[in-house]
Coordinates of C-alpha atoms and ligand atoms in Angstrom, one line a residue:
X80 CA -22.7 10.7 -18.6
X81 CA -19.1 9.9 -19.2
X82 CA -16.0 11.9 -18.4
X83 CA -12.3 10.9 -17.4
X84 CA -10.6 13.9 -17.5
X85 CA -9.5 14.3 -14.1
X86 CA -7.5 12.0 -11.9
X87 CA -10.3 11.2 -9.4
X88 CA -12.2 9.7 -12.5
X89 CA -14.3 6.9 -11.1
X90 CA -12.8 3.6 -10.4
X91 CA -9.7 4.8 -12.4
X92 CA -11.6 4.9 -15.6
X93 CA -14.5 7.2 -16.2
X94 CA -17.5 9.1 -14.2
X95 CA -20.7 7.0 -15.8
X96 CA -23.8 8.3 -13.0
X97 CA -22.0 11.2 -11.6
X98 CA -18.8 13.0 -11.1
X99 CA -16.4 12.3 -8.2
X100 CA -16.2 15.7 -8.2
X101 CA -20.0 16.3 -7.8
X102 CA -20.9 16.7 -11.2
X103 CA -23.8 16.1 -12.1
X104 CA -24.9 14.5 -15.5
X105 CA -26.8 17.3 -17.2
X106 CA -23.8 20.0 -16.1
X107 CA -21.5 16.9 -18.0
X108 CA -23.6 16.6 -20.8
X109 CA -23.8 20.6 -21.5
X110 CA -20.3 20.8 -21.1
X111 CA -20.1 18.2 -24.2
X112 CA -22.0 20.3 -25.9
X113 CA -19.8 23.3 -25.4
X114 CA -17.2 21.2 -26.5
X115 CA -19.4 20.8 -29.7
X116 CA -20.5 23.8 -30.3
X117 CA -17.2 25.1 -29.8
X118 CA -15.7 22.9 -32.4
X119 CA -18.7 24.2 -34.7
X120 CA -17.3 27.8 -33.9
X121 CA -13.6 26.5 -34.5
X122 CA -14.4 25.0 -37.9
X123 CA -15.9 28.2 -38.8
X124 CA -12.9 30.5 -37.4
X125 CA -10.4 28.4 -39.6
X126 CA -12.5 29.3 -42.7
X127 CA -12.0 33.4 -41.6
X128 CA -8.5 33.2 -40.9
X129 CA -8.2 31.9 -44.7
X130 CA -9.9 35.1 -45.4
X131 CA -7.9 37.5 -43.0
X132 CA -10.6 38.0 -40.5
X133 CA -9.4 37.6 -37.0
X134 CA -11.6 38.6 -34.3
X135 CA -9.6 38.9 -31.0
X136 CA -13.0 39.3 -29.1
X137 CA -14.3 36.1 -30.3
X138 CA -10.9 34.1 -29.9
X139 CA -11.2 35.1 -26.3
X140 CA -14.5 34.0 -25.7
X141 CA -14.0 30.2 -27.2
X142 CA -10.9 29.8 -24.5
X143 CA -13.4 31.2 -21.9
X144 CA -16.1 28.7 -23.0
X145 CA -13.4 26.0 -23.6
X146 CA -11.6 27.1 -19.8
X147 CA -15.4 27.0 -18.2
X148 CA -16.0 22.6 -18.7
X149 CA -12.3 22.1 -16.8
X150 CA -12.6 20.0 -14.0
X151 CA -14.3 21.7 -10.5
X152 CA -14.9 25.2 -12.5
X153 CA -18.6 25.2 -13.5
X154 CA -21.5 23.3 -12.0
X155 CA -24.1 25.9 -13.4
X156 CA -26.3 24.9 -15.7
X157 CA -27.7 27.6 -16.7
X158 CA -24.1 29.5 -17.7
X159 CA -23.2 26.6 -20.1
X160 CA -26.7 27.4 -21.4
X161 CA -25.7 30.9 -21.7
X162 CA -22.1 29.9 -23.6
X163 CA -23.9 27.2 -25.9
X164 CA -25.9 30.2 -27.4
X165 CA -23.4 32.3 -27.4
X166 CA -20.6 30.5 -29.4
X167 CA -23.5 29.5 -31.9
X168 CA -24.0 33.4 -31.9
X169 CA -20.5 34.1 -32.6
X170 CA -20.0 31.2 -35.5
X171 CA -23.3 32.8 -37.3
X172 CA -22.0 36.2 -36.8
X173 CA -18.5 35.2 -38.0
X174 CA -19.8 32.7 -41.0
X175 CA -21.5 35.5 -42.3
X176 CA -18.4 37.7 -42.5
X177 CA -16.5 35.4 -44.1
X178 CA -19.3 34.4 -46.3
X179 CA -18.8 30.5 -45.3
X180 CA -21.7 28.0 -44.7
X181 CA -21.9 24.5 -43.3
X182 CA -25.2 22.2 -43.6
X183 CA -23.8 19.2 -41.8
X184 CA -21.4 18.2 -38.1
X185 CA -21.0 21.0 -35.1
X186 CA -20.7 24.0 -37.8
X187 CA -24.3 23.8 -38.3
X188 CA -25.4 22.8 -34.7
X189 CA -28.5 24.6 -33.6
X190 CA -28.8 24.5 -29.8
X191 CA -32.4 23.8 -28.6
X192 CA -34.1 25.7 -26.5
X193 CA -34.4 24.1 -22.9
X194 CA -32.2 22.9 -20.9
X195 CA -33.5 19.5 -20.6
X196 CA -33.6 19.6 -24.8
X197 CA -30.0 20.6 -24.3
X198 CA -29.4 17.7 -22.4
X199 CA -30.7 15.5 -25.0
X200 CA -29.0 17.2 -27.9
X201 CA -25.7 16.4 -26.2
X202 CA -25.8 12.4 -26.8
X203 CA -24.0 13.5 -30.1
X204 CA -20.9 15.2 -28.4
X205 CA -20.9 12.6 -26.0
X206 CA -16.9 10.9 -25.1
X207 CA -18.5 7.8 -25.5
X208 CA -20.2 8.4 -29.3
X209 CA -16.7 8.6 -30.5
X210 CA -16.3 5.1 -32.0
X211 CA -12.9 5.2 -33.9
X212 CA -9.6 2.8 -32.8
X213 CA -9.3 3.1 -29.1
X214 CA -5.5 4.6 -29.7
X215 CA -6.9 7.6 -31.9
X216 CA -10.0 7.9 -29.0
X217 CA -7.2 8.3 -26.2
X218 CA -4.8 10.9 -28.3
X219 CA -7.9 12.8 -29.0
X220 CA -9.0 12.8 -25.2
X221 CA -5.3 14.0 -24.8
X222 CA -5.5 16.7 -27.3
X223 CA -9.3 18.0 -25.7
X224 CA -8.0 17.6 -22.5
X225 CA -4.6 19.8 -23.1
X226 CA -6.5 22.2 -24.8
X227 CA -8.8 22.8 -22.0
X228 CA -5.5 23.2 -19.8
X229 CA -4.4 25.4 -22.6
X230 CA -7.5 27.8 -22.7
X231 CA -7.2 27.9 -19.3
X232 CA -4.0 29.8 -20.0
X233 CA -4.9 32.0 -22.7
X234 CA -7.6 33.1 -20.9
X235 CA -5.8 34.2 -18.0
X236 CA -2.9 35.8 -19.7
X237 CA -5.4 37.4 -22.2
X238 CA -7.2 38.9 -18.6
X239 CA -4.0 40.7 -18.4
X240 CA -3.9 42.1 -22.0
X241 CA -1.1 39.5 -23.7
X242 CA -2.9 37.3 -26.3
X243 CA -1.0 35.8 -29.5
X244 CA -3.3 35.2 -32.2
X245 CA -1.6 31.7 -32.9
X246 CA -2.7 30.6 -29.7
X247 CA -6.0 30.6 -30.6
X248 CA -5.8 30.0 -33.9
X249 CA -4.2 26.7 -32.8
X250 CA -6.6 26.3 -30.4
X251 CA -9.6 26.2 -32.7
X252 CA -7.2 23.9 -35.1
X253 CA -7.1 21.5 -32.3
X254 CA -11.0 21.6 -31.9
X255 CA -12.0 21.2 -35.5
X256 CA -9.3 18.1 -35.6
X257 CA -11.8 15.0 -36.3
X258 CA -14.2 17.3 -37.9
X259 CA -12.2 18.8 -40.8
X260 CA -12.7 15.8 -43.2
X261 CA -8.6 15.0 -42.3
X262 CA -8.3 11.6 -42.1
X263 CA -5.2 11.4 -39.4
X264 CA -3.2 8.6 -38.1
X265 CA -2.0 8.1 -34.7
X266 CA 1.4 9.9 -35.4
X267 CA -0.2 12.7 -36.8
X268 CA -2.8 12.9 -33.5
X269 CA 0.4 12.4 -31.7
X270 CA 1.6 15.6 -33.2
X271 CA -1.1 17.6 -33.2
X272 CA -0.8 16.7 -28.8
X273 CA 2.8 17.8 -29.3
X274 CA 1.6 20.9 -31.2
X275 CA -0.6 22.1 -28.0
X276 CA 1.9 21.4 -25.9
X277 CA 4.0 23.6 -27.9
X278 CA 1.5 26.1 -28.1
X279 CA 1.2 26.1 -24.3
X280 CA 4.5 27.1 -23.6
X281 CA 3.6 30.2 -25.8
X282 CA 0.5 31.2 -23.7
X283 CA 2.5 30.1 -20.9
X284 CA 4.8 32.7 -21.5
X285 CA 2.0 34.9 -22.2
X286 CA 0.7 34.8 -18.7
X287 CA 4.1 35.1 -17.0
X288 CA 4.6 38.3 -18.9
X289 CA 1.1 39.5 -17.7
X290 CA 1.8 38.8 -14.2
X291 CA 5.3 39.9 -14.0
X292 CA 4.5 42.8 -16.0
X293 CA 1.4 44.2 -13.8
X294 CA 2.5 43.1 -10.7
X295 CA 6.4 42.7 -10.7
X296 CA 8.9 40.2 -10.4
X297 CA 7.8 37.5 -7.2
X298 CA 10.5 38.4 -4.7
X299 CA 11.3 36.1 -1.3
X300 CA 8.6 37.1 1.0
X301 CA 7.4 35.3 4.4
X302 CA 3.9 34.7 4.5
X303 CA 2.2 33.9 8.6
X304 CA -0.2 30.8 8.2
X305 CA -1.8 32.0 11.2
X306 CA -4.2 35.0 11.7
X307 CA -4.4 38.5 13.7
X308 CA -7.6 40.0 14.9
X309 CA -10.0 41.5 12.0
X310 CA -12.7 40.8 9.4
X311 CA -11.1 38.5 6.8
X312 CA -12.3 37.4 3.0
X313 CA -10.5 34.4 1.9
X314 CA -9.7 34.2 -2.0
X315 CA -9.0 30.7 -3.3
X316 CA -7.7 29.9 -6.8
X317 CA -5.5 31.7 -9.3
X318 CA -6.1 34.5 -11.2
X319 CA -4.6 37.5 -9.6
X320 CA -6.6 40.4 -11.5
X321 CA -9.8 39.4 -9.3
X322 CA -7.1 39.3 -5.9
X323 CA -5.6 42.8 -6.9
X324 CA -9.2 44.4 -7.4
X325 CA -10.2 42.9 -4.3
X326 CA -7.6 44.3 -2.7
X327 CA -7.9 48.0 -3.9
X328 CA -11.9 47.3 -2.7
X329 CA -11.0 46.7 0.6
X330 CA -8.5 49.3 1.4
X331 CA -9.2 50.9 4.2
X332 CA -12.4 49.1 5.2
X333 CA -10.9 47.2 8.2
X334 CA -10.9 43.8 6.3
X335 CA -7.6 41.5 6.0
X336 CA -7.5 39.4 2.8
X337 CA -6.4 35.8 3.5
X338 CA -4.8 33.5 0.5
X339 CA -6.3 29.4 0.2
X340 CA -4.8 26.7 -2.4
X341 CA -2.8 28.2 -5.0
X342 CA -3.3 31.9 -4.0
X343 CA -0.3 31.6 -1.8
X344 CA 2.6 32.3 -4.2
X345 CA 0.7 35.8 -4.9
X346 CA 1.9 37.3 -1.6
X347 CA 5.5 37.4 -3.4
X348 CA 4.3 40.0 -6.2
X349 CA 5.3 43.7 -5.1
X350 CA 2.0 45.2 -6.6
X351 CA 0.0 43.1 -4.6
X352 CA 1.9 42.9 -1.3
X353 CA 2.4 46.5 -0.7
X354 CA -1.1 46.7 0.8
X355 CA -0.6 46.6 4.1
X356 CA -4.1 44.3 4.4
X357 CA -3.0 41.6 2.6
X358 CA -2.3 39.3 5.3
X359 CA -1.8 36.0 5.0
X360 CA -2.6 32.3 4.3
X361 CA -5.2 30.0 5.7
X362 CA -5.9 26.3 5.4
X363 CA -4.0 24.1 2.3
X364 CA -5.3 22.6 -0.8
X365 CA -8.7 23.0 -2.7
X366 CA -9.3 19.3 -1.8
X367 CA -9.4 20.5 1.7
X368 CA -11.3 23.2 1.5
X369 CA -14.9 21.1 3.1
X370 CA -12.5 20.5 6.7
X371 CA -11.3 24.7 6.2
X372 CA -13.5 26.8 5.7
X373 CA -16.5 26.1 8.4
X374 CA -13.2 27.4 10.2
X375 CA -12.8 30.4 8.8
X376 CA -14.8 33.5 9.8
X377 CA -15.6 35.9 7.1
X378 CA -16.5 35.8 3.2
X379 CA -15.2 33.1 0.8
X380 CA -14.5 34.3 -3.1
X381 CA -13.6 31.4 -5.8
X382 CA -11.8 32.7 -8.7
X383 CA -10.8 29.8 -11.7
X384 CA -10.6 26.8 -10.2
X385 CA -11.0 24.6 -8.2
X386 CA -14.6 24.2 -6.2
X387 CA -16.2 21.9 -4.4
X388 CA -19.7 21.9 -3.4
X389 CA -19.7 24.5 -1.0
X390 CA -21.3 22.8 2.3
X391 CA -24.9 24.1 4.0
X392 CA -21.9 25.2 7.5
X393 CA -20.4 27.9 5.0
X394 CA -22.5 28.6 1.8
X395 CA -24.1 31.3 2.5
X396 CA -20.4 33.1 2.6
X397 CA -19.3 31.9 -0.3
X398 CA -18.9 33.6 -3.5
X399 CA -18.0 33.0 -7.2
X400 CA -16.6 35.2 -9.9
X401 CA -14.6 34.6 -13.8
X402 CA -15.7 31.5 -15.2
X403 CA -16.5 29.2 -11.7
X404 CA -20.6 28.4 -10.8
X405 CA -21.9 26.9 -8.5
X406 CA -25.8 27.1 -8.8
X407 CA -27.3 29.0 -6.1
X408 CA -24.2 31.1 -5.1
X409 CA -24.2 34.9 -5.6
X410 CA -21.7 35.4 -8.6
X411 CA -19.6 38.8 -8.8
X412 CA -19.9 40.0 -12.5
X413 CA -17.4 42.9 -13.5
X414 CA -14.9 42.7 -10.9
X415 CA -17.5 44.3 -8.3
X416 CA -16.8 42.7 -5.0
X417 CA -19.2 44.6 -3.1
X418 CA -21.3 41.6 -1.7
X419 CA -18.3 39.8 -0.8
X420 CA -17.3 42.6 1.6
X421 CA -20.5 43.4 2.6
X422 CA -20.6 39.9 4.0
X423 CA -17.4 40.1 5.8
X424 CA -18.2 43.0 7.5
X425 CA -21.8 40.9 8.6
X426 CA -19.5 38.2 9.7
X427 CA -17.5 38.1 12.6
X428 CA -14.0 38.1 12.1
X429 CA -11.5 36.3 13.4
X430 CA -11.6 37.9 17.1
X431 CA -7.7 37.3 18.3
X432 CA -4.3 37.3 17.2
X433 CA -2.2 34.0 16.6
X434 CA 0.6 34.9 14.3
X435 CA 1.5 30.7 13.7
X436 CA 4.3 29.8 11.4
X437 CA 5.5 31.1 8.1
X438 CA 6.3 29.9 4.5
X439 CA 8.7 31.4 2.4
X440 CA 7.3 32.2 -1.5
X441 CA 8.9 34.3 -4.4
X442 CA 11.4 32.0 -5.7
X443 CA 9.9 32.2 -9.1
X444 CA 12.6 32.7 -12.5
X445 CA 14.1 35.8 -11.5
X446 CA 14.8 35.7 -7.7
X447 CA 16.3 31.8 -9.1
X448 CA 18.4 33.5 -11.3
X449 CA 19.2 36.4 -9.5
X450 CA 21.4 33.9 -7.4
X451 CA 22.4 31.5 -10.2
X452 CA 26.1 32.4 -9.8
X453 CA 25.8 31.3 -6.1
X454 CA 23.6 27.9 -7.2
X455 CA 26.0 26.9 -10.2
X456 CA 29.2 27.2 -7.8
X457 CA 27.6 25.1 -5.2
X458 CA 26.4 22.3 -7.4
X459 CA 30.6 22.5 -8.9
X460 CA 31.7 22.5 -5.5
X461 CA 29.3 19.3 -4.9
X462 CA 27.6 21.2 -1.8
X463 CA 24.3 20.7 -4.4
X464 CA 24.1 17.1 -5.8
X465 CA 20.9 17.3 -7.2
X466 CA 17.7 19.3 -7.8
X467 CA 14.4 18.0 -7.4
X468 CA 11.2 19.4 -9.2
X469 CA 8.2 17.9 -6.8
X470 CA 5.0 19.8 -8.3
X471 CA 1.6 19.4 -10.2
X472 CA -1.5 19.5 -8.3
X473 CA -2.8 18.6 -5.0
X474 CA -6.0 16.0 -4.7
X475 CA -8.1 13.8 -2.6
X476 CA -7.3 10.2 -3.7
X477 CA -5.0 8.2 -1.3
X478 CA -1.4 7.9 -3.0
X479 CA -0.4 11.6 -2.7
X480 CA 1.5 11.6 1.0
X481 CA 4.6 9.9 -1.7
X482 CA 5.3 13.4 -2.2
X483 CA 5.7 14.5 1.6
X484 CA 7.4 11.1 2.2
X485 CA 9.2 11.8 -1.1
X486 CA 10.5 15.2 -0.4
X487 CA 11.1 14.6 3.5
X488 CA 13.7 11.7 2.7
X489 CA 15.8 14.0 0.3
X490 CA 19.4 14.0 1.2
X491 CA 20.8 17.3 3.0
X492 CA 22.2 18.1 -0.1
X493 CA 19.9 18.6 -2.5
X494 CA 17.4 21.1 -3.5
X495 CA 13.7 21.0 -4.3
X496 CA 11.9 22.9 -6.3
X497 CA 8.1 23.0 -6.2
X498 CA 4.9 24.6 -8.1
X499 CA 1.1 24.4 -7.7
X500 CA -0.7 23.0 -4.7
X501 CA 0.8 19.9 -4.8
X502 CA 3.5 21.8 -2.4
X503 CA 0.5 21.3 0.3
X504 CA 1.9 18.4 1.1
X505 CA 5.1 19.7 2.2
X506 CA 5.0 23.5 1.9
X507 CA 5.5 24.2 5.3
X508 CA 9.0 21.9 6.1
X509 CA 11.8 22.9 7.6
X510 CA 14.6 21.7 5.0
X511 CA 16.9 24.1 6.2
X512 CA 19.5 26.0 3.6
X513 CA 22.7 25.3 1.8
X514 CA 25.0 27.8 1.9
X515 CA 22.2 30.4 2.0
X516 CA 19.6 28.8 -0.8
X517 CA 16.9 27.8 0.8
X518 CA 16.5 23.6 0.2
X519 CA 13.0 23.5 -0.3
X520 CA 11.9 26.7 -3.4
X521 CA 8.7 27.4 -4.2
X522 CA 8.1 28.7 -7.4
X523 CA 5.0 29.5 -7.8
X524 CA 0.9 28.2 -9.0
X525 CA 0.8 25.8 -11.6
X526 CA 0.4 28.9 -13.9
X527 CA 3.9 29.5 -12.9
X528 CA 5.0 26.1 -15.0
X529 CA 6.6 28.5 -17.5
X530 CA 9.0 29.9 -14.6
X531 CA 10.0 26.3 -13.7
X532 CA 11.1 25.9 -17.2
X533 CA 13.1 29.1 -17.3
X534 CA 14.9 28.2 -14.6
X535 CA 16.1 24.7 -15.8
X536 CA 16.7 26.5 -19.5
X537 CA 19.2 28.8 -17.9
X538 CA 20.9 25.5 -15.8
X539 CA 21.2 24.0 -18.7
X540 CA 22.5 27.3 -20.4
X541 CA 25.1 27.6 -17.8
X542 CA 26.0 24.3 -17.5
X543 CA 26.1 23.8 -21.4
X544 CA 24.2 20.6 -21.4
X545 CA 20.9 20.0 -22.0
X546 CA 17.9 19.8 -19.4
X547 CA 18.0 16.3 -19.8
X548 CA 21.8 16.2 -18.8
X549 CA 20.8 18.4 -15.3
X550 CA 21.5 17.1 -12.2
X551 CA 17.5 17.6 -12.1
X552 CA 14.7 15.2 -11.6
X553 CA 11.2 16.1 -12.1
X554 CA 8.3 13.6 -9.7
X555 CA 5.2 15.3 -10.6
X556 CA 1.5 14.9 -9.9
X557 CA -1.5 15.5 -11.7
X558 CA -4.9 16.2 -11.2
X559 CA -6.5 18.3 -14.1
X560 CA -6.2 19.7 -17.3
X561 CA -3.7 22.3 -16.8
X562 CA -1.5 19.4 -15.5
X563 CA -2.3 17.8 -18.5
X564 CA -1.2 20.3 -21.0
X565 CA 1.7 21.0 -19.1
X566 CA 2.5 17.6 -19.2
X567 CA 2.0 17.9 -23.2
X568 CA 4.9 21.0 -23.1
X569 CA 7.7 19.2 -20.9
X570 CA 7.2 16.6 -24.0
X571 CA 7.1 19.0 -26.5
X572 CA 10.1 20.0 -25.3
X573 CA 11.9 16.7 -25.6
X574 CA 12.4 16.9 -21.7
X575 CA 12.7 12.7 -20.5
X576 CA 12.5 10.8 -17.5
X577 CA 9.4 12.3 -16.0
X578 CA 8.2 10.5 -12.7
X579 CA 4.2 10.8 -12.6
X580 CA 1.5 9.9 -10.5
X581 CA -0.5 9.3 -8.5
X582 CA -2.2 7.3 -11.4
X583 CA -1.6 7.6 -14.9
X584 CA -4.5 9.6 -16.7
X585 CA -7.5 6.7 -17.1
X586 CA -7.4 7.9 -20.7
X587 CA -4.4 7.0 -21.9
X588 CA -4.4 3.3 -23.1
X589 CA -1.7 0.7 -23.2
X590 CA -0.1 1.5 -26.7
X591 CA -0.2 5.2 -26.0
X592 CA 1.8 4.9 -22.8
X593 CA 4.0 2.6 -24.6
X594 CA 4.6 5.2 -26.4
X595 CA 5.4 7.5 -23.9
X596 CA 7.8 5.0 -22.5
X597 CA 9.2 4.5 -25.8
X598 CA 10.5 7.8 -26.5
X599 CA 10.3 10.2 -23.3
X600 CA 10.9 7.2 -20.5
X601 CA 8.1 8.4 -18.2
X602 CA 7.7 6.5 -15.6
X603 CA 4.9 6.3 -12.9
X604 CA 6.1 7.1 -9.3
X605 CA 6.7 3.4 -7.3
X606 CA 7.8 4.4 -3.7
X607 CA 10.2 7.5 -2.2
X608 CA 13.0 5.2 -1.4
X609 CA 13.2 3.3 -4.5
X610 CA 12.4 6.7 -6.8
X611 CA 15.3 8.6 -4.5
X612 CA 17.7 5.5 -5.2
X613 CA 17.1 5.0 -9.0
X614 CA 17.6 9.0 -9.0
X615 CA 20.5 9.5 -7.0
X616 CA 22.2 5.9 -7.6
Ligands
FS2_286 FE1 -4.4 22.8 -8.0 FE2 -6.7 23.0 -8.7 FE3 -3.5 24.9 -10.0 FE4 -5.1 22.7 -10.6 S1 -5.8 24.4 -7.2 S2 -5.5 21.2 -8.9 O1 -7.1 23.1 -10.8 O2 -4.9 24.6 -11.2 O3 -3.4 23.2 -9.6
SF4_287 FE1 -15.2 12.6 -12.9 FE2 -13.1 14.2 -12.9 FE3 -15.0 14.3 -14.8 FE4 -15.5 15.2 -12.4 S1 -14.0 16.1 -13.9 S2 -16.8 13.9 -13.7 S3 -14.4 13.7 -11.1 S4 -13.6 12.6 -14.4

């Protein structure tokens, strides 16, 4: 096996016997061959949108299969099985429509019929059979890797009934890239990585439309990190269709719903916290979740990403649903929760009340710019110096407590904004208020990325500068692919100065991150103090 996609990639430069993340090789290998046989599918879905057909059903189902090989999603084999045969189903299905053929490459791929024959099939959409200049082998990884971020984003807006058409379209674009006879050169790969960054901030927009549009506008809400006396299901990961079904399940059954990881920021939507059993938080990040959960006493439901291997304290109470496996776990098809609440009301409960602490959420675009009168007269006044945007995701490798150090050591009179579980490291500060705004804003999951951006547009907007010109300094961390795409949009948008760590990707060589340099000046994170005094001067 080889894959470097995530941050954790062994010794900084690739997984070779088996993921850091527990993957195993013959999960790796079938996800290549997705990958392959989605680029088959791709090539074949460029040749019908010459002819006018468009199938939105289809186009879903490649950013589903595409969203499924992102890091800590799916360790099933037998579902990538299921998705190989399937996308080959759908390129027949849709070759024949539009009366296109291909005898040669992934168009024509004809997936075996065992798993193990799978397995060996896959040594041609290995990483690693890619022999081209190592430059044009690291913007390719880049594109793969923001499109699986991008999928990822599709797929969740497209949950909530927004899809664009161009989204996939340059989705399957991106795929087919390398296999469409174009010879390209590293500008044009560059591109075609600016392109799906682009494209991102479209799907991106998407989802934020399908979330504030379902469930309302995030509002300022205070979420207890402690517990009160009941049965309890913990839902971990993003997508809030599966936490608002679960919740209309569970009315009135005598069950409180907890958030983990990036649920948190959910608690802010009205549609979802006017149930009165939608309690709290409990534990932090994903990366945490082997210390949390033998802790907590009821059922455990993964929706997108991001699981570990559930250990043998708590399996049994764990469940899977959307696009996460995990072999062995019982996996809720159709938005049916029903063995996830059976098995809280088997578990105990948490048998007391201990309120704890709470954490402010709902600072998303609109509650920002509800206020923005109140913000742009205290940065003219100078009682706001600077704002700080400290997000990206959360992870295991040492290097991460620079953003708790990083964010603890910002001056009294500055503001920090924050997204996606890297907040764990932080989220529960005391950095008091100026004049009223809270110092320390969070604005939401890393799906909230497009919010973040908003917000800095309408700065810039009132300011009548650009974003670059903002008193505003973005220190992010990244993990997996969504951080990479969104990575791919800030550049898209021309946005400079970018501090990133806590590594730089493993699959970005020299001359591309010269590159990066060269024209956006990102930068990897060195130390708080000498980030916060090359900001602040
Ligand atoms: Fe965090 Fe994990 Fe949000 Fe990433 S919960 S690292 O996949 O999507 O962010
Ligand atoms: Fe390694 Fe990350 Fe790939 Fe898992 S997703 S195999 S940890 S590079």
């Amino acid at each position: 096996m080889f894959c470097n996609q995530c941050e954790q990639t062994a010794k900084g430069t690739g997984c070779t016997t088996i993921g850091v993340c527990g993957k195993q090789p013959e999960v790796s290998a079938l996800q290549d061959l997705t990958v392959y046989a989605l680029r088959g599918l791709a090539l074949v879905a460029l040749e019908a949108r010459k002819k006018g057909i468009v199938d939105p059903a289809i186009d879903h189902y490649g950013a589903k299969a595409l969203f499924t090989t992102l890091t800590n999603v799916n360790f099933d084999p037998a579902r990538f099985q299921t998705y190989i045969n399937e996308i080959v189903k759908h390129r027949q299905a849709l070759a024949v429509r539009a009366g296109v053929s291909f005898s040669t490459g992934p168009a024509s791929f004809q997936p075996a019929a065992t798993l193990d024959a799978l397995g060996a099939q896959a040594e041609i959409a290995a990483l690693t059979a890619d022999k081209s200049d190592p430059d044009i082998v690291s913007l390719k990884q880049t594109l793969l890797y923001g499109m699986k971020g991008l999928a990822a984003y599709a797929d969740h807006a497209a949950v909530l009934g927004q899809t664009d058409p161009e989204v996939f379209a340059f989705l399957f674009k991106g795929l087919a890239a390398g296999y469409d006879g174009v010879q390209r050169d590293l500008g044009q790969w560059v591109e075609l990585a600016l392109e799906c960054g682009k494209t991102n901030l479209r799907a991106m927009e998407l989802l934020d439309a399908g979330n504030t549009g379902t469930y309302g506008h995030p509002v300022p809400t205070q979420v207890p990190l402690g517990h009160r006396k009941n049965k309890c299901i913990l839902v971990s990961g993003h997508d809030l269709r599966d936490l608002h079904e679960l919740l209309k399940q569970t009315e009135g059954k005598g069950i409180d719903i907890y958030t983990h990881g990036e649920m948190l920021p959910t608690h802010g939507y009205p549609e979802l916290k006017k149930y009165p059993h939608f309690y709290g938080h409990f534990g932090t990040a994903w990366q945490n979740q082997h210390k949390e959960f033998p802790a907590f006493p009821g059922a455990i439901l993964f929706t997108t990403n991001c699981i570990q291997k559930p250990q043998d304290s708590y399996k049994d109470r764990v469940f899977t649903t959307g696009l996460v496996g995990w072999p062995g776990l019982v996996h809720c098809e159709n938005y049916d929760f029903s063995a996830v609440i059976r098995k809280a009301l088997e578990m105990p409960g948490f048998t007391d009340d201990a309120p704890g602490k709470n954490v402010m959420v709902g600072f998303g675009r609109n509650t920002v710019m509800s206020v923005a009168g109140q913000v742009i007269d205290a940065v003219k006044s100078g009682a706001i110096r600077h704002f700080f945007l400290v997000g990206g995701c959360d992870g295991a490798k040492p290097g991460r407590n620079y953003y708790t150090e990083f964010v603890e050591k910002t001056p009294k009179d500055t503001v920090v904004l924050t997204l996606a579980c890297g907040k764990f490291r932080f989220f529960d500060k005391e950095l008091g208020d100026i004049g009223g705004i809270p110092r320390l804003l969070d604005v939401g999951q890393c799906n909230d990325a497009y919010s973040a951006i908003q917000i800095a547009v309408a700065l810039a907007g009132a300011f009548e500068c650009g974003v670059n010109d903002l008193p505003l300094s973005l220190v992010l961390s990244w993990y997996e692919q969504k951080a990479v795409v969104i990575l791919l949009t800030l550049l898209a948008l021309g946005i400079k100065d970018i501090r990133l760590g806590p590594s730089l990707p493993a699959f970005i060589t020299p001359n591309v991150l010269n590159f990066l340099v060269q024209n956006y000046n990102i930068k990897p994170i060195t130390t708080p103090d000498e980030d916060l005094k090359a900001i602040l001067g």
